[in-house]
XYZ file of C-alpha atoms in Angstrom:
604
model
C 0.000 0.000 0.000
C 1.633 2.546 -1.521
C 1.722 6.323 0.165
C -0.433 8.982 -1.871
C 0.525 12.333 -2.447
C -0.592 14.934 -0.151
C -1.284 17.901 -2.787
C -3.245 19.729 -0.488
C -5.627 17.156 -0.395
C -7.731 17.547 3.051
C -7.778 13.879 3.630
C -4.273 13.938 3.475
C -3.853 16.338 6.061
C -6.734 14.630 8.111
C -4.889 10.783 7.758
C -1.723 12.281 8.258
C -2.266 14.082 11.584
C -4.134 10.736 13.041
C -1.000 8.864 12.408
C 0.796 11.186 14.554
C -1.949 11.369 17.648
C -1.480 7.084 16.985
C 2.037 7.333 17.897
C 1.362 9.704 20.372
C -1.038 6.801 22.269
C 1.230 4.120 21.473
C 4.105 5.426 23.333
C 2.343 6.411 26.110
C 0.978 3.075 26.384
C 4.133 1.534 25.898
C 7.047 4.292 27.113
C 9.945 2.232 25.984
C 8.729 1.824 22.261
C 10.426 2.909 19.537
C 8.705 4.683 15.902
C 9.432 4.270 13.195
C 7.369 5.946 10.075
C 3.608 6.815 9.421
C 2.334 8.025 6.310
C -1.473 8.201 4.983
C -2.451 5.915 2.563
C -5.371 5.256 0.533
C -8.280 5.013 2.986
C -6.520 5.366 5.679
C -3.137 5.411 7.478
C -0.656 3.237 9.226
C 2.285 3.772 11.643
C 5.132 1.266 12.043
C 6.632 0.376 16.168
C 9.593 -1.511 17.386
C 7.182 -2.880 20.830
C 7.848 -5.045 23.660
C 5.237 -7.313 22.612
C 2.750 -8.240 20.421
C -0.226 -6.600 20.070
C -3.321 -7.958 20.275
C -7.129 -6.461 19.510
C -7.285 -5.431 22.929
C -4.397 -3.364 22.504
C -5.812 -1.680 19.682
C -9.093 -0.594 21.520
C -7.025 0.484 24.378
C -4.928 2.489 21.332
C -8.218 3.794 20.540
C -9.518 4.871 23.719
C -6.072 6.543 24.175
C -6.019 8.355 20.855
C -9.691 9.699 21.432
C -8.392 11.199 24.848
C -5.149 12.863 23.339
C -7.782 14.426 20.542
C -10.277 16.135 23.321
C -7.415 18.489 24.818
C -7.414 20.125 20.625
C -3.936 20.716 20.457
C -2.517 22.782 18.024
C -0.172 21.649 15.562
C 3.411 23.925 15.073
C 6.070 23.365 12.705
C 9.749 23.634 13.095
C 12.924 23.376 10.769
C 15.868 21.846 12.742
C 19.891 21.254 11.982
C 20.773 17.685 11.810
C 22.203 18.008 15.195
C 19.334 19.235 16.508
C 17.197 16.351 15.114
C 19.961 13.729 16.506
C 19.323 15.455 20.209
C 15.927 15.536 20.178
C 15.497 11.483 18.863
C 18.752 10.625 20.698
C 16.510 7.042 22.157
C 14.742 6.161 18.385
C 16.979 4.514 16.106
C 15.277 4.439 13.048
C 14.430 8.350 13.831
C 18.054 8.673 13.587
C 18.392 6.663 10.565
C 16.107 8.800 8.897
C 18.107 11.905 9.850
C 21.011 10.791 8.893
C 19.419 9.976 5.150
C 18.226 13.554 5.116
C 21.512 14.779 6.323
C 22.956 12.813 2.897
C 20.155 14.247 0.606
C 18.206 10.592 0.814
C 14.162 11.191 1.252
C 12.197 8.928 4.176
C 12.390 6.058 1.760
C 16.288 6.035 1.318
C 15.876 7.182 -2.107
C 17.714 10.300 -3.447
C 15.441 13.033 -3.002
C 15.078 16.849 -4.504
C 16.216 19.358 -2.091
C 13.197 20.286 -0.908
C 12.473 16.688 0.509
C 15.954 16.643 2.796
C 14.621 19.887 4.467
C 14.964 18.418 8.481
C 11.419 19.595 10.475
C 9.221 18.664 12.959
C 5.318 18.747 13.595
C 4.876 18.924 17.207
C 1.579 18.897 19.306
C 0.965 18.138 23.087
C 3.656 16.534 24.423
C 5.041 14.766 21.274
C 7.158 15.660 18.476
C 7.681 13.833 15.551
C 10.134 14.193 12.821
C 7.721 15.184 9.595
C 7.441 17.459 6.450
C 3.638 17.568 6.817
C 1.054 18.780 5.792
C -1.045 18.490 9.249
C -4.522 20.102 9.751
C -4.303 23.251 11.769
C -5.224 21.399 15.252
C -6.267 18.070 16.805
C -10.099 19.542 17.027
C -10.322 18.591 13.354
C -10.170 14.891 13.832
C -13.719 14.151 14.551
C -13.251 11.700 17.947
C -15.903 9.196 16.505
C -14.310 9.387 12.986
C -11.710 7.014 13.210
C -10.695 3.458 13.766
C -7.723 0.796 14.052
C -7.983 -1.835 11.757
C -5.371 -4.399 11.932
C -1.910 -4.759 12.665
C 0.527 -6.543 10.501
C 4.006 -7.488 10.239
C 6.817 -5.154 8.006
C 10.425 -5.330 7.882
C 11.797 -1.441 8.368
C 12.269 0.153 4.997
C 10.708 -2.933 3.456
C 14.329 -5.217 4.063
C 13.722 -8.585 5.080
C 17.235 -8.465 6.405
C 16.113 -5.421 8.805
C 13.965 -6.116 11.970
C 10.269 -6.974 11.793
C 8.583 -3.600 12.716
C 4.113 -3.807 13.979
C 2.679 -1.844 11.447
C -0.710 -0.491 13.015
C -3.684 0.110 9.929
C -6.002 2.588 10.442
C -8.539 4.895 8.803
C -10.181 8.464 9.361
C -13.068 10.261 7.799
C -14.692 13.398 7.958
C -17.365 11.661 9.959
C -18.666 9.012 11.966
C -21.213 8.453 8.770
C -18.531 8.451 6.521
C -16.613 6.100 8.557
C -19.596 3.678 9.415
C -19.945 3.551 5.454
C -16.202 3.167 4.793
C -16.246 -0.066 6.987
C -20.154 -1.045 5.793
C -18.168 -1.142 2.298
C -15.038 -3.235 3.458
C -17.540 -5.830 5.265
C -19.472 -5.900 1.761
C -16.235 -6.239 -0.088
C -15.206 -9.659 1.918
C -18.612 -11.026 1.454
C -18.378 -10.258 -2.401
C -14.724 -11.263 -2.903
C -14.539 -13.016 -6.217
C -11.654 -15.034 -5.005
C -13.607 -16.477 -1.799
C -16.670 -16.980 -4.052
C -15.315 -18.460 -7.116
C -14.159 -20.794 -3.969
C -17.449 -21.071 -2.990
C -19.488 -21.407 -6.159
C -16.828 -24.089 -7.748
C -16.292 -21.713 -10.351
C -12.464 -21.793 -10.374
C -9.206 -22.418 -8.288
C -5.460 -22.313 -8.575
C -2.660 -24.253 -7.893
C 1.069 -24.087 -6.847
C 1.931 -27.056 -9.177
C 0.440 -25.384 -12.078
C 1.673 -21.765 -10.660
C 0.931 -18.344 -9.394
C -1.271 -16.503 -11.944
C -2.513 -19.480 -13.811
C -6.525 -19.769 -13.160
C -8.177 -23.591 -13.540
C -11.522 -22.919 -14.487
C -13.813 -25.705 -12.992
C -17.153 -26.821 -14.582
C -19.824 -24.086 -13.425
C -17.154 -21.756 -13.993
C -16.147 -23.302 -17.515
C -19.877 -22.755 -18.023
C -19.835 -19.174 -17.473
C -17.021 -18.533 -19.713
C -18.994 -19.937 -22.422
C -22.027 -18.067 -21.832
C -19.907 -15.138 -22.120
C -18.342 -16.019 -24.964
C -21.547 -17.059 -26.870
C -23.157 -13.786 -26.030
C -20.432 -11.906 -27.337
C -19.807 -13.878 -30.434
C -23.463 -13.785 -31.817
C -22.748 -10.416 -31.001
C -19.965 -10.143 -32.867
C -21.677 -12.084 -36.120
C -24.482 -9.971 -36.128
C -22.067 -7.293 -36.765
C -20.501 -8.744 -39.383
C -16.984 -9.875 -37.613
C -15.099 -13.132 -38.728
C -13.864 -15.780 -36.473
C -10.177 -16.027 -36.032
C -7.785 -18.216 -33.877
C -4.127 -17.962 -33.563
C -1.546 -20.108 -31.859
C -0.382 -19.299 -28.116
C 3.023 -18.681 -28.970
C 5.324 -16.879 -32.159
C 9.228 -16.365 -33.556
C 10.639 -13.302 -31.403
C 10.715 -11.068 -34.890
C 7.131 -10.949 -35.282
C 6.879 -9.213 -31.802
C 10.011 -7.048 -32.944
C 8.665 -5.777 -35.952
C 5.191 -4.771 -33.529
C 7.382 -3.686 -31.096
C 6.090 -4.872 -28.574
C 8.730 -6.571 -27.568
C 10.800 -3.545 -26.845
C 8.202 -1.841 -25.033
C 6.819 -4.938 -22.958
C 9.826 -6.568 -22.962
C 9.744 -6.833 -18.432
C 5.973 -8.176 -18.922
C 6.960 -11.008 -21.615
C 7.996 -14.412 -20.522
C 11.348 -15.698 -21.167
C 12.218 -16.815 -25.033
C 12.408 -20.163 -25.962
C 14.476 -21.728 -28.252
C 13.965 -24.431 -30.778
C 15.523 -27.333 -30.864
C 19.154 -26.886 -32.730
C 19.346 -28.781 -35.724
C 21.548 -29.840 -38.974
C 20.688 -25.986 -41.152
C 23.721 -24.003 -41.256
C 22.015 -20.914 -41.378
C 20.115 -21.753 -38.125
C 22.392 -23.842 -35.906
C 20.415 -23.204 -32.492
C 16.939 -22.760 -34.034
C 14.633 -20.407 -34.107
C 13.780 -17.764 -31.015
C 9.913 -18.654 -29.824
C 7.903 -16.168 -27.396
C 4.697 -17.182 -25.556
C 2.286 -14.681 -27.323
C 1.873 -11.326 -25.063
C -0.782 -9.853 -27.386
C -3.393 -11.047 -30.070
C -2.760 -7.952 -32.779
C 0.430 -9.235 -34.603
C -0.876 -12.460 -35.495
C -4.326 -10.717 -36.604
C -2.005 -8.798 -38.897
C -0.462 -11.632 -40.539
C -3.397 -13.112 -41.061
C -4.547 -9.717 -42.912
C -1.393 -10.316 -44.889
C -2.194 -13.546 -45.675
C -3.634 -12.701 -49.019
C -4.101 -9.672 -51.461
C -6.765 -7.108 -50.174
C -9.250 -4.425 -52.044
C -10.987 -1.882 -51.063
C -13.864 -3.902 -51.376
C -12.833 -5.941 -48.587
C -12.818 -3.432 -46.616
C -13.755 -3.073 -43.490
C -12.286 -6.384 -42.400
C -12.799 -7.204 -38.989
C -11.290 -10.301 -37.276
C -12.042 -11.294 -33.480
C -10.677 -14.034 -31.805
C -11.096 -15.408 -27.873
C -7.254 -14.855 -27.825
C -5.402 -16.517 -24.746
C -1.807 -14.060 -24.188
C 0.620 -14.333 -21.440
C 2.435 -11.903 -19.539
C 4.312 -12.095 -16.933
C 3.289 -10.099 -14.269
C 5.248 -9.749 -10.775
C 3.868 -12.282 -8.172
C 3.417 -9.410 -5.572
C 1.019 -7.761 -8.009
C -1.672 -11.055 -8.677
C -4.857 -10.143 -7.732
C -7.417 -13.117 -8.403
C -8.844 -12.956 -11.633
C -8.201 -9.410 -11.892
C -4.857 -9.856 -12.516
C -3.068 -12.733 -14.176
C -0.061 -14.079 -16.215
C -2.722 -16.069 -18.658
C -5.683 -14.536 -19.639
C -7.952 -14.986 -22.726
C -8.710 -11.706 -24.230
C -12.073 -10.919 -26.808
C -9.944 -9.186 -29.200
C -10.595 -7.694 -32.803
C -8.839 -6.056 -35.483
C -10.641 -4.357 -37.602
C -8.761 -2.574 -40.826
C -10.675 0.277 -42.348
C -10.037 2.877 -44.912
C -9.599 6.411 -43.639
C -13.427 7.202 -44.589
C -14.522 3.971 -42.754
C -12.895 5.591 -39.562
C -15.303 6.936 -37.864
C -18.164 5.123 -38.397
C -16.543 1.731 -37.365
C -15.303 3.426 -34.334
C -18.710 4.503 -32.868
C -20.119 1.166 -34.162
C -17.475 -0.659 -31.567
C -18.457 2.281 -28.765
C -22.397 0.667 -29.843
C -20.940 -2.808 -29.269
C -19.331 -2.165 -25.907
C -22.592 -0.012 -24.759
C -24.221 -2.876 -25.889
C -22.863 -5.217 -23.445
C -22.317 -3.117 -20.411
C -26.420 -2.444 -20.807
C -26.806 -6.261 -20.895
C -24.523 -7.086 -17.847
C -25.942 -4.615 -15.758
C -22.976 -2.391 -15.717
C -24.552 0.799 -15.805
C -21.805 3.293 -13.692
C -18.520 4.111 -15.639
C -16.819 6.306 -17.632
C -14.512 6.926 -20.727
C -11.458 7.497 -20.312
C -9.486 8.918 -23.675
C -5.907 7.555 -22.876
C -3.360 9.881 -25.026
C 0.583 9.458 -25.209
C 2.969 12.012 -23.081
C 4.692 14.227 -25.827
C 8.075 13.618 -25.686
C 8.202 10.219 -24.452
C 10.136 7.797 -26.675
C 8.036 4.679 -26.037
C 4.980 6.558 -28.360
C 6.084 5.299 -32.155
C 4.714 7.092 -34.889
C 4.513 10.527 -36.290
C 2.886 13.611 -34.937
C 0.721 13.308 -37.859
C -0.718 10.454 -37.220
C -1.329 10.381 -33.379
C -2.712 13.885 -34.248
C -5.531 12.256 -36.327
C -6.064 9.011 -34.481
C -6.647 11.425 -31.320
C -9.109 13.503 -32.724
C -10.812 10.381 -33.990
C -11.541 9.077 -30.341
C -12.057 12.443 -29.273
C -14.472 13.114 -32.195
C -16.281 10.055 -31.428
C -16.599 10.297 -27.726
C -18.411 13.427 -28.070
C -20.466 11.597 -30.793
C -21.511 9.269 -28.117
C -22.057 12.034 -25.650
C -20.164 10.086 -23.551
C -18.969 11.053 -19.974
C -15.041 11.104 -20.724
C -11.699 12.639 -19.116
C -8.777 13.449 -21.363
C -5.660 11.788 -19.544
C -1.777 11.476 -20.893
C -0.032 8.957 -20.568
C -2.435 6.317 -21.053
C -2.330 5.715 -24.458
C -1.025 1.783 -25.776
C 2.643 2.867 -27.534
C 1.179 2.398 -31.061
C -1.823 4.822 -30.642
C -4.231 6.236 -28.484
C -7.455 4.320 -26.846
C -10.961 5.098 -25.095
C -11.432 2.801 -22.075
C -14.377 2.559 -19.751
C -13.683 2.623 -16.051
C -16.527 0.982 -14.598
C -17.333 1.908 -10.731
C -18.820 -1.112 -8.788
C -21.328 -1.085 -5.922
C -18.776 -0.660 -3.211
C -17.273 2.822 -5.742
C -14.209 0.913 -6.546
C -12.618 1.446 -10.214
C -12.144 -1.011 -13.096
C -10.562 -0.866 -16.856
C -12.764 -3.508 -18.866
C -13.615 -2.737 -22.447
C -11.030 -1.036 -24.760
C -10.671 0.502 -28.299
C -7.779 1.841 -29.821
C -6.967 3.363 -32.845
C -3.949 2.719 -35.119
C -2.011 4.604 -37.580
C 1.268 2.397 -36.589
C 1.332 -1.075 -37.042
C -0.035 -1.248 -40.391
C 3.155 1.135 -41.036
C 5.487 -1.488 -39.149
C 4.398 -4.422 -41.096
C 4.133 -2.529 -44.667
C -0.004 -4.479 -44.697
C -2.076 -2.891 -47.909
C -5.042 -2.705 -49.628
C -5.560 -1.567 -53.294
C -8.091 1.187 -53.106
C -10.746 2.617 -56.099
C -7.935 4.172 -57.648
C -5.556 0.965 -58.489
C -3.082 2.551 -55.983
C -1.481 1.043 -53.098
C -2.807 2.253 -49.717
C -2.589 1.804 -45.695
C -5.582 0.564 -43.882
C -5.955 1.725 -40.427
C -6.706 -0.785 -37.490
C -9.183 -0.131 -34.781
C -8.439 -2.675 -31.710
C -11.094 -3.431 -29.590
C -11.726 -5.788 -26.374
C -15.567 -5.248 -25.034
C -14.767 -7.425 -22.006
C -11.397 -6.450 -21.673
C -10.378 -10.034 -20.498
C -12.485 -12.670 -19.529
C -11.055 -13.168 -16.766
C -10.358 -9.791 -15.146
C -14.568 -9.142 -16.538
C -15.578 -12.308 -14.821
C -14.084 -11.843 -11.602
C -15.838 -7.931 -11.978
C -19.148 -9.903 -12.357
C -18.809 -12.170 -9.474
C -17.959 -9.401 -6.948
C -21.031 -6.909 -8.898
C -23.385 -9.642 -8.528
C -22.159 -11.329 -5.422
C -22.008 -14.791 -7.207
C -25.728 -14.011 -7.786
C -25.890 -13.877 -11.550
C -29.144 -13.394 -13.322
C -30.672 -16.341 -14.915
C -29.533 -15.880 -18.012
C -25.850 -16.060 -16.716
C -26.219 -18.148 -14.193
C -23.774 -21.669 -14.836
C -26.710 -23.620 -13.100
C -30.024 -22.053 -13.374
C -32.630 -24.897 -12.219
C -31.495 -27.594 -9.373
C -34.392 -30.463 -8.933
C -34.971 -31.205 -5.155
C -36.677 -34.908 -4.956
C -38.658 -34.961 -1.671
C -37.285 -38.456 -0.976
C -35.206 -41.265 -3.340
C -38.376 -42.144 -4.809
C -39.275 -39.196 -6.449
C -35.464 -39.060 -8.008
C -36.448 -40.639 -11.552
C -39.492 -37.906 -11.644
C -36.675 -34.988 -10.999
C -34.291 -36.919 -13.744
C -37.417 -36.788 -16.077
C -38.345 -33.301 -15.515
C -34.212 -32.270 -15.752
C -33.918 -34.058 -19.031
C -36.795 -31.785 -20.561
C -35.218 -28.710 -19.210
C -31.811 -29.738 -20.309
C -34.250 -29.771 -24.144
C -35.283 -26.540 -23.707
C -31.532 -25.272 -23.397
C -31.734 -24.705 -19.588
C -28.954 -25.475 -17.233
C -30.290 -28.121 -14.678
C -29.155 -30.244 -11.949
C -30.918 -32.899 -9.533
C -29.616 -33.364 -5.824
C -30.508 -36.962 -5.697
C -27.672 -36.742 -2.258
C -29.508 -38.396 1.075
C -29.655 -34.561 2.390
C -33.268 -33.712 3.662
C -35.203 -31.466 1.516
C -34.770 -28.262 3.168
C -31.193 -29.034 3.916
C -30.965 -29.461 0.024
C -33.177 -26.202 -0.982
C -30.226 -24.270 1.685
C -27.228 -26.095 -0.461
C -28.994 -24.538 -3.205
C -29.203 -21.598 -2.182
C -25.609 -21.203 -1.093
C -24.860 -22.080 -4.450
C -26.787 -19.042 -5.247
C -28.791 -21.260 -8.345
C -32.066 -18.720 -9.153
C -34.487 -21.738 -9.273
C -35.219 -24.651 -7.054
C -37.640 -27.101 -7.862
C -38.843 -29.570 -5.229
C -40.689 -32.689 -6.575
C -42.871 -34.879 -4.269
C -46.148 -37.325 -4.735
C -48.443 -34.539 -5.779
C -46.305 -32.647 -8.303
C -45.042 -36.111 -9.947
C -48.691 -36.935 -9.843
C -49.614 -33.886 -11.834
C -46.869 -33.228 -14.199
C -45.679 -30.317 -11.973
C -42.825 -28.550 -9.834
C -42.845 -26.444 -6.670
C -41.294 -23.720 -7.913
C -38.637 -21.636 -5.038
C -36.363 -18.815 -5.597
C -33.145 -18.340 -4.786
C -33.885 -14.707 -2.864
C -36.784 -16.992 -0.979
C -39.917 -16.421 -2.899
C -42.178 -19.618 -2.881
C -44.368 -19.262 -6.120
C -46.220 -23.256 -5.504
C -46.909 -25.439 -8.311
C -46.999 -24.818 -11.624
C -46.530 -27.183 -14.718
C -43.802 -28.105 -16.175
C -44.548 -26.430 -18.821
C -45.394 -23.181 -17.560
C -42.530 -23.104 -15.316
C -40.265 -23.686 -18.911
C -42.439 -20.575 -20.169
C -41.508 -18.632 -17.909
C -37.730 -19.332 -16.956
C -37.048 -18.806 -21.103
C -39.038 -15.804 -21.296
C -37.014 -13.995 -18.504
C -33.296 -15.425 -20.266
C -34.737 -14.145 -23.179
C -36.208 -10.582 -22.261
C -32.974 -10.093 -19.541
C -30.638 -10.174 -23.062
């Protein structure tokens, strides 16, 4: 957890000062202690200590109780600039106070990192009784931490300046709001975001799992969750015909020049796993065989495949999509679930248009992704035009061109009268891209669907078209991922939905409770004329009781339960339950069929 930048942000100022009235209580609950550092943080704050003991969650309400004390006598804060000497007198019993000075003393920030001169300025922030060593900011006094606005979280363990060969400090977690309202909702959210963690639900649901043989980052997708992927990918791929794209597949690897000539090798060369080499053989030119990489992105082999054959403006535009798995190999420390992975299966196109097919094919893939944000649900987001930062030397391409492309998006997204922000530095190398951030229910932020336009690869790889006037011309390529990934969007689904999907995602949608093992072949009957009609069934012919079975279920979160017993076998009917509790009776099988396709079909 990384610390944020203060720029006169209030919270800032708020997080930071109850860091310092947290040190404050800690040594005055435990004299001998020693401090280390405490910067805010996203949503809160922490503080590290060199203690006696462990702590325990006693200690931490006893912290608490302490801290809301030291707040009540609404101390002012005052700020000081000391000589090195000074610093050393006044922390003479904290060593890692004294480390820090002596950093300063060398220029070296709080961090150990070589800082501007600005940063190796030695002050203090002092209030009551205790002083700290501190650049600031700080609100003006301790009557602007609201008492009942604040609480300890956790404590953890972290090696001083994050050196596992350096003693094992307690870092203390904590966060501060405004107000007791803003707090309450600040942990209602946290609570929420355990219930709805994809990782403990895809757990939960049997939708996937991972494993150290197989290795960090590499999801196994288990049946239901198998079956979700495939919904997905159905959806999208009707989607996709209707629209008049072509199906594509590519291998999962490529020769190490096909990736130079993108360049993506040079620019994602720390993300790409290492090269492999073919076998040597007998060829004189090739003693040691040719350089292979596992493929990091879909676009170079969509290319070739362009190349493939001659191509007319009449062709024109061609759009190719593939459900293209990539690899990439991202730091262990930064694997988050399904939301981020080495292997992941992007729903990539490439579509290459003539410059006066542009536009239009650009707001028809902004149509496409609207399209299936409406149909998941996923109603809060916003665009995001990504553009490069002038001057940087990982941006290929002309002026010209990232002039036009830019415009393009921009052009379209007002089109769209889309809700966008204009940010540098987020453009892909080869061209600049409109992303949607979608905002779940507990306000957090996700990329998922992407589209990019492209001036520079068709350059790179010298691809043509012969256009109305027997000339030789460039297409231009539009890339575009509606889901983003399949994995990163399913994992956003599962924590949106709480592993309650609607019935048109859902991997099982009906589970058949017989009332007792002779009423088993009934259930197996009605199942197999679900299974017909395209539903997703199940029957829990376990020895479970009913209602012990109709619970299972509806941990499982399936949206239908149908218990069969004497009178609905009887009469060619189901006792139809809901997952959220509802109890609608019996209706026929029929009806009940009726009425499950008619809400897939009108939810789509």
């Amino acid at each position: 957890m990384a610390p944020v930048n203060p720029d006169n942000d209030p919270l800032y100022r708020l997080r930071h000062s109850t860091a310092h009235v947290l040190a404050q209580a800690v040594l005055e609950i435990f004299p001998e202690g020693k401090i280390a550092i405490g910067p805010p943080v996203e949503n809160g704050f922490y503080y590290d200590f060199d203690l006696p003991r462990p702590l325990t969650p006693d200690d931490l309400k006893d912290i608490e109780a302490k801290m809301r004390k030291i707040i009540k006598a609404k101390h002012r804060f005052a700020y000081r600039e000391v000589s090195a000497d000074e610093a050393r007198e006044l922390f003479k019993d904290q060593p890692y106070k004294l480390e820090l000075i002596a950093g300063l003393a060398k220029g070296e920030d709080e961090y150990g990192e070589k800082a501007a001169a600005a940063d190796t300025i030695i002050s203090t922030y002092k209030h009551d009784s205790f002083e700290d060593l501190c650049k600031g900011p700080h609100v003006e006094s301790l009557s602007e931490i609201p008492a009942n606005g604040f609480k300890l979280l956790r404590v953890s363990g972290a090696y001083w300046r994050g050196d596992e060969k350096r003693p094992m400090l307690q870092r203390i977690y904590g966060t501060v709001w405004p107000s007791k309202e803003e707090l309450d909702h600040y942990l209602w959210q946290q609570e929420e975001a355990k219930k709805r963690d994809h990782r403990k639900l895809g757990r939960e649901l049997g939708l996937f799992t991972f494993s150290q043989k197989v290795g960090a980052g590499l999801p196994l997708w288990l049946p239901k969750g198998a079956i979700l992927r495939d919904v997905l990918e159905r959806f999208l791929r009707q989607a996709q015909i209707d629209r008049g794209y072509l199906p594509v597949v590519t291998p999962h690897m490529g020769k190490i020049d096909l990736y130079k000539t993108s360049g993506h090798w040079y620019t994602y060369r720390d993300g790409i796993f290492p090269p492999m080499s073919e076998i040597a053989n007998d060829d004189p030119e090739n003693p040691e065989g040719e350089i292979y990489l596992l493929k990091p992105m879909n676009c170079p082999h969509h290319i070739e495949i362009y190349a493939s054959e001659p191509r007319s403006y009449r062709d024109l535009p061609l759009r190719l999509a593939e459900f293209g798995t990539v690899y990439r190999y991202e730091h262990s420390g930064e694997l988050t679930g399904l939301l981020r992975v080495r292997s992941f299966t992007v729903d990539d196109s490439h579509l290459f248009v003539t410059p006066d097919q542009l536009e239009a094919e650009f707001l028809k893939v902004v149509d496409l992704i609207l399209f299936v944000f409406g149909t998941m649900g996923l109603k809060d987001f916003q665009a995001r035009v990504g553009l490069r930062e002038v001057g940087n030397p990982k941006y290929i391409g002309s002026d010209e061109v990232w002039e036009k492309a830019q415009n393009a998006i921009i052009n379209a997204a007002e089109k769209k009268g889309l809700n966008y922000v204009v940010v540098e530095g987020e453009a892909a190398f080869y061209g600049p891209k409109l992303d949607f951030i979608f905002r779940d229910v507990l306000g957090r932020q996700w990329q998922l669907g992407t589209v990019q336009v492209d001036y520079n690869l068709p350059e790179r790889f010298e691809i043509e078209y012969t256009g109305e006037d027997g000339q030789k011309h460039r297409p231009i390529m539009i890339h575009r991922a509606p889901f983003g990934s399949i994995e990163r969007f399913v994992g956003t689904l599962i924590e949106q939905y709480a592993g309650a999907f609607p019935v048109w995602l859902a991997p099982v949608q009906v589970t058949l409770v017989p009332i007792t093992d002779r009423h088993v072949a009934y259930a197996e009957s009605v199942a197999a004329k679900l299974n017909a009609q395209g539903l997703r069934v199940e029957v829990d012919a376990s020895n479970n009781r009913m209602n012990a079975k109709i619970r299972d279920a509806q941990k499982l979160k399936i949206p239908y339960m149908l218990v069969v017993g004497d009178k609905e076998e009887e009469n060619g009917a189901v006792a139809v339950r809901q997952r959220a509790g509802g109890d609608l009776g019996s209706i026929s099988v029929d009806e009940f069929i009726a009425r499950i396709k008619d809400e897939v079909a009108n939810y789509q």
